[in-house]
PDB file of C-alpha atoms in Angstrom:
ATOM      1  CA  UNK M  20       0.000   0.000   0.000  1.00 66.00           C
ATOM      2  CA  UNK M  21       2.777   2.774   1.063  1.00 71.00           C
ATOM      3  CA  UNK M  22       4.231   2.098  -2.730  1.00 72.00           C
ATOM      4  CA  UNK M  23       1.268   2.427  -4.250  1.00 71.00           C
ATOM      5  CA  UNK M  24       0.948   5.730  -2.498  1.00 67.00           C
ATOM      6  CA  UNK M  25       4.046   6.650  -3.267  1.00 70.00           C
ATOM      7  CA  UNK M  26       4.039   6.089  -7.119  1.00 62.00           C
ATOM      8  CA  UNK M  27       0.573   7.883  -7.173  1.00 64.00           C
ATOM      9  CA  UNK M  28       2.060  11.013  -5.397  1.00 68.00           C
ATOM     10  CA  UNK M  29       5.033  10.638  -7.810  1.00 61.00           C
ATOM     11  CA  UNK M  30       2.971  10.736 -10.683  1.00 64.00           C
ATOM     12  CA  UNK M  31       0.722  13.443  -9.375  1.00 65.00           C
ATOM     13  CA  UNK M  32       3.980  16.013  -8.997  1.00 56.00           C
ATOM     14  CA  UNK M  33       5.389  14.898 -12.254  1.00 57.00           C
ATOM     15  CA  UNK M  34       2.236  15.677 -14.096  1.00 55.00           C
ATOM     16  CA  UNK M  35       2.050  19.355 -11.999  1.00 55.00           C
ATOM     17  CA  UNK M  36       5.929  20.144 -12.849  1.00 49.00           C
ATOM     18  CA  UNK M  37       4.951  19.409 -16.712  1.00 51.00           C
ATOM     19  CA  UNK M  38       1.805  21.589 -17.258  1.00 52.00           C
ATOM     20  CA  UNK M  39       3.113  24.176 -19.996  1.00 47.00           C
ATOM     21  CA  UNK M  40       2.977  27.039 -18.367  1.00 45.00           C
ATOM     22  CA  UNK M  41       1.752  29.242 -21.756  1.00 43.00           C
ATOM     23  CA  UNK M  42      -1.582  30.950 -21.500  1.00 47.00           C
ATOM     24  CA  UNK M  43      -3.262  31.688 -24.583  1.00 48.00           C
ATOM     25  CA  UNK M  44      -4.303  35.716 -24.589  1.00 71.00           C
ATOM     26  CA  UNK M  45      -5.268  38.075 -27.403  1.00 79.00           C
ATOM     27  CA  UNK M  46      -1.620  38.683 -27.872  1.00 87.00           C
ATOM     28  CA  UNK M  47      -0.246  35.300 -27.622  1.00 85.00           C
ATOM     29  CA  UNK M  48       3.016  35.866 -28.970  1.00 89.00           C
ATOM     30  CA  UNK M  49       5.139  37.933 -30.769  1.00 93.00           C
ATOM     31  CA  UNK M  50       8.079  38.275 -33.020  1.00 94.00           C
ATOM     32  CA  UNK M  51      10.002  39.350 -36.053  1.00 92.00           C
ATOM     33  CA  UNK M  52      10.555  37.511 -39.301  1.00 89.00           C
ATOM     34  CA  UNK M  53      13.398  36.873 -41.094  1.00 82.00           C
ATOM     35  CA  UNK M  54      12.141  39.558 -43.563  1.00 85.00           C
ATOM     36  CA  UNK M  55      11.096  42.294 -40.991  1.00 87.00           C
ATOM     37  CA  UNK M  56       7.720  41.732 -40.616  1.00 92.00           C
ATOM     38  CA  UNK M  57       6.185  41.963 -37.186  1.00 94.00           C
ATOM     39  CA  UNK M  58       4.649  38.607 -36.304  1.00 93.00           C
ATOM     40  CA  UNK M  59       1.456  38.475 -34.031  1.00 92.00           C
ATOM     41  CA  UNK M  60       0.239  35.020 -32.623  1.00 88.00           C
ATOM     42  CA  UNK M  61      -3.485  35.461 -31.356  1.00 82.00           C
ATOM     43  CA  UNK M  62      -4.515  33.536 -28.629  1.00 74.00           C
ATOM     44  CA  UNK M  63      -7.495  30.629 -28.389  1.00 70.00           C
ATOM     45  CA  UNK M  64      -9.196  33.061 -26.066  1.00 69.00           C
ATOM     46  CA  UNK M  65      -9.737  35.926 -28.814  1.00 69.00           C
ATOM     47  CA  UNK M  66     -12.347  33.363 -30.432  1.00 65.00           C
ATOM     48  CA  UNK M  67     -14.401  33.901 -27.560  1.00 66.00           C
ATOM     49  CA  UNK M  68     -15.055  37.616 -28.002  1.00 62.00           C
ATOM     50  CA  UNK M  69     -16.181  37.221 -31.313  1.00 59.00           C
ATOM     51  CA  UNK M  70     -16.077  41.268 -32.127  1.00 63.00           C
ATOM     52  CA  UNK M  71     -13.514  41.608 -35.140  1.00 68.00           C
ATOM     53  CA  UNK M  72     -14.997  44.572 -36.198  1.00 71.00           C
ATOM     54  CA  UNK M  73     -13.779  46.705 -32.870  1.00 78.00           C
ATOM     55  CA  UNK M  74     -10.116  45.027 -33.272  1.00 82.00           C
ATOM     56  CA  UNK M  75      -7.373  47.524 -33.816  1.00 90.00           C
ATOM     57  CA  UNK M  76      -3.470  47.646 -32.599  1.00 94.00           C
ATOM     58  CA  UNK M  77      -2.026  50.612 -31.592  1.00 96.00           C
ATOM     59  CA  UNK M  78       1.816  51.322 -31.423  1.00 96.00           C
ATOM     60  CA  UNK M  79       3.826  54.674 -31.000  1.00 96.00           C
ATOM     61  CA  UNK M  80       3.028  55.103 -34.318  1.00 97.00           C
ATOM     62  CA  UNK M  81      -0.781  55.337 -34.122  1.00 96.00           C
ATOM     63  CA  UNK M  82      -3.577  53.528 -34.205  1.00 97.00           C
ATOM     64  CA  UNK M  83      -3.850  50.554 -37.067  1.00 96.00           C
ATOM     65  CA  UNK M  84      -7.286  49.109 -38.283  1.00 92.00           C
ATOM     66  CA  UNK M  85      -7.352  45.374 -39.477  1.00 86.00           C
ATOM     67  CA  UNK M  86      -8.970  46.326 -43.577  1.00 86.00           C
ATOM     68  CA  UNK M  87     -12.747  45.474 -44.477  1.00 82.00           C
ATOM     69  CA  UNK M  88     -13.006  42.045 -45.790  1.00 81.00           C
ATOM     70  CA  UNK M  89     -10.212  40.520 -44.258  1.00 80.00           C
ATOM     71  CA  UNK M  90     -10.955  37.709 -41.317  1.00 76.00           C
ATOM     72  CA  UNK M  91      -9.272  35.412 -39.186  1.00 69.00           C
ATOM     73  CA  UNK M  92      -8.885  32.113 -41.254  1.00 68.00           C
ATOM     74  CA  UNK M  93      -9.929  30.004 -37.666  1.00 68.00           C
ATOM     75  CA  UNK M  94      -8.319  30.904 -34.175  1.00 65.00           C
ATOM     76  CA  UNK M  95      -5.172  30.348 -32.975  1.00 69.00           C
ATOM     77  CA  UNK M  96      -3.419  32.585 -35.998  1.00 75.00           C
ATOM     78  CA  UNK M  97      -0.723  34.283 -36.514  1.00 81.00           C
ATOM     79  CA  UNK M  98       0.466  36.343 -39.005  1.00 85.00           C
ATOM     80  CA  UNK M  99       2.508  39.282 -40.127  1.00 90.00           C
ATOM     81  CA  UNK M 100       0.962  42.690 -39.151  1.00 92.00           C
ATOM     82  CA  UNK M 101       2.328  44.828 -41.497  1.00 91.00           C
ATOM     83  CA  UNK M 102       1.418  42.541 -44.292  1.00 89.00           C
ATOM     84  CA  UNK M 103      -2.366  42.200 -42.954  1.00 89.00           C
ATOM     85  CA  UNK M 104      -2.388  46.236 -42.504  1.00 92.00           C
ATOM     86  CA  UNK M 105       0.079  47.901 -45.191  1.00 90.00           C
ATOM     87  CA  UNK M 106       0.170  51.363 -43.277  1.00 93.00           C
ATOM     88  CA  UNK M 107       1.407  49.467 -40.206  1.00 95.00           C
ATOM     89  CA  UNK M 108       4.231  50.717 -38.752  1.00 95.00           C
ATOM     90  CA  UNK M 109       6.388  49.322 -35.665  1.00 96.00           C
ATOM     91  CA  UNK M 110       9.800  50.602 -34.040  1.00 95.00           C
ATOM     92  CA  UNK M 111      11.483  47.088 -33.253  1.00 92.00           C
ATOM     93  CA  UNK M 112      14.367  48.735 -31.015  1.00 92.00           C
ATOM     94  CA  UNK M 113      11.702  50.639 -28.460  1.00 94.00           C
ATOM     95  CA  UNK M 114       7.776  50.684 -29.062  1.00 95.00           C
ATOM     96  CA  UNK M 115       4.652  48.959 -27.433  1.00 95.00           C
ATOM     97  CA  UNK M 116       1.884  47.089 -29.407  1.00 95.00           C
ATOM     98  CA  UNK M 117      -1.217  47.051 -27.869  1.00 94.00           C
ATOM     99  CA  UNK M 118      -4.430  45.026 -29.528  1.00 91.00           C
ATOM    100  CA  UNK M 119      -7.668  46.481 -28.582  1.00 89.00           C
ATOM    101  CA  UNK M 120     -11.284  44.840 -28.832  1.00 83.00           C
ATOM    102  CA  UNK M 121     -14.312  45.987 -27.398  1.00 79.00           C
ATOM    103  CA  UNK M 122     -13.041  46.158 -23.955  1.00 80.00           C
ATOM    104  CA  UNK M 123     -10.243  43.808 -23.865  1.00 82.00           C
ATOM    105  CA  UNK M 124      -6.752  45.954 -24.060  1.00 87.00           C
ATOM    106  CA  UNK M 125      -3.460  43.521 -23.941  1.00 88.00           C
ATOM    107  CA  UNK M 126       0.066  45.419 -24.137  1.00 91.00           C
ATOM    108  CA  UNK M 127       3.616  44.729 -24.524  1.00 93.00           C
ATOM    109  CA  UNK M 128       5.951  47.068 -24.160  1.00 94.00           C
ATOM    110  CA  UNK M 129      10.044  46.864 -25.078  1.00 94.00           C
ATOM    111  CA  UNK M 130      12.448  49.636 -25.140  1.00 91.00           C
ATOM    112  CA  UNK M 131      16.313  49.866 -22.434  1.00 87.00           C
ATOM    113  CA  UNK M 132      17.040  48.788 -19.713  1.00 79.00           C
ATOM    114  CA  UNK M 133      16.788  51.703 -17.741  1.00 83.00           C
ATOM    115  CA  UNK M 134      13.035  52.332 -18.610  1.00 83.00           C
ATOM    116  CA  UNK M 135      10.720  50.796 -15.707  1.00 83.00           C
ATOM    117  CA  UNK M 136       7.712  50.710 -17.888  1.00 84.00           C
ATOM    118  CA  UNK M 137       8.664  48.061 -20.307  1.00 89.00           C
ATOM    119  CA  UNK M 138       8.137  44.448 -20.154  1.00 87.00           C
ATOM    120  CA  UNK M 139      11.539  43.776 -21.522  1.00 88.00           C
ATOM    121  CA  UNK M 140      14.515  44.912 -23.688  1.00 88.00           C
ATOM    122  CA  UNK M 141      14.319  44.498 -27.758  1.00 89.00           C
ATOM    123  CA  UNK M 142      13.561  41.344 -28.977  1.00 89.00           C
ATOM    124  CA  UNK M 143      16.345  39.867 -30.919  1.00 88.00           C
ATOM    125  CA  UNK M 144      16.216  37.639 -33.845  1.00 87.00           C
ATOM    126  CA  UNK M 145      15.533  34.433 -33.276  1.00 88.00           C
ATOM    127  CA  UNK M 146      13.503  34.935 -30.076  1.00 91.00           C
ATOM    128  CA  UNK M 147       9.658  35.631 -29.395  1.00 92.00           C
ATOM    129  CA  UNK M 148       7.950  37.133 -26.573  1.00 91.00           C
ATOM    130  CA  UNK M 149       5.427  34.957 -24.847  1.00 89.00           C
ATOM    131  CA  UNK M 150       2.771  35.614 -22.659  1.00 84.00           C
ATOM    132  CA  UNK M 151       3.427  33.407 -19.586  1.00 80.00           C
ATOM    133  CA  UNK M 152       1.204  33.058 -16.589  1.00 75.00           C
ATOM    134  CA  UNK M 153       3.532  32.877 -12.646  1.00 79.00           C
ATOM    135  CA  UNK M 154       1.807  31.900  -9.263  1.00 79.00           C
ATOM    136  CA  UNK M 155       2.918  34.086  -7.189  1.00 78.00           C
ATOM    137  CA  UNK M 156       2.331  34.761  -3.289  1.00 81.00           C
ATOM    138  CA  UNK M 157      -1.152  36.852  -3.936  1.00 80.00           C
ATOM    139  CA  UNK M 158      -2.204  35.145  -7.060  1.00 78.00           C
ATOM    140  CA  UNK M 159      -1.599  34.334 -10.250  1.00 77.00           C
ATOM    141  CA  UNK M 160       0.004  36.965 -13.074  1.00 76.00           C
ATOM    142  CA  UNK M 161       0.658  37.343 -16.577  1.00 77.00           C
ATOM    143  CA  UNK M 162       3.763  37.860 -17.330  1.00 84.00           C
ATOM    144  CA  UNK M 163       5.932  38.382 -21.056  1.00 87.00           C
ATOM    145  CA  UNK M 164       9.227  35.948 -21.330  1.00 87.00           C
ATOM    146  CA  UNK M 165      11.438  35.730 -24.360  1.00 88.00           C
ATOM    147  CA  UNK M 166      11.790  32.244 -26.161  1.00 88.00           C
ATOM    148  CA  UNK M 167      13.441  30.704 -28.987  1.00 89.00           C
ATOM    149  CA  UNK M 168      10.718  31.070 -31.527  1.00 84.00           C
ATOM    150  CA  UNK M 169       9.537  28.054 -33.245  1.00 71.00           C
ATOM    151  CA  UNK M 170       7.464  29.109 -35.573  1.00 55.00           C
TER     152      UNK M 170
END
């Protein structure tokens, strides 16, 4: 009986420790091409609000409007900003992007070091930010991580 216990709790902390820890948002994701373009990875959880018609990004740039008659092919997606929105414009070395629908506002925001109000430095090639979620002592947070990207 005590090893029976014993594998059971063994398998019930290995199967905690494994859980991917990646939380499908709006913004799921984000990176730059090979070519330039600005990659955006939209989340499971933008299906559910089902308003494409009040979706728009903003940057430091402006405010960018997704054009009539284009739509989401199925949900998750991801695709190349500037090449869904032509006027799009992004500063990859220090800028936000924030995706707005109806009231749903998700932001991430890059720029130095020394700047407080960023979520983290540039993003170099290769990597992607993803939204991540952390438990931490008062609850659980959403927080942006760079990865290798794999897409």
């Amino acid at each position: 009986m005590k090893r029976i216990s014993i594998v059971l709790m063994l398998l019930m902390l290995s199967a905690g420790l494994s859980a991917n820890p990646v939380v499908p948002r709006l913004i799921a994701r984000v990176w730059w091409g090979s070519s330039g373009n600005f990659n955006v990875y939209f989340g499971d959880e933008m299906a559910m609000l089902m308003d494409y018609s009040s979706l728009y990004f903003s940057t430091s740039y402006g405010n960018f409007r997704i054009p009539d008659g284009f739509s989401f092919p199925s949900l998750p997606y991801f695709g190349a900003i500037n090449q869904i929105i032509p006027a799009f414009q992004i500063d990859r070395d220090e800028d936000f992007f924030t995706a707005h629908m109806g009231d749903w506002v998700e932001t991430i925001a890059w720029g130095p070091q020394n700047d407080m109000s960023v979520n983290m430095h540039a993003i170099p090639d290769g990597m992607s930010a993803v939204q991540t979620r952390v438990e931490g002592e008062f609850g659980l947070y959403n927080v942006w991580a760079l990865t290798p990207t794999s897409m």
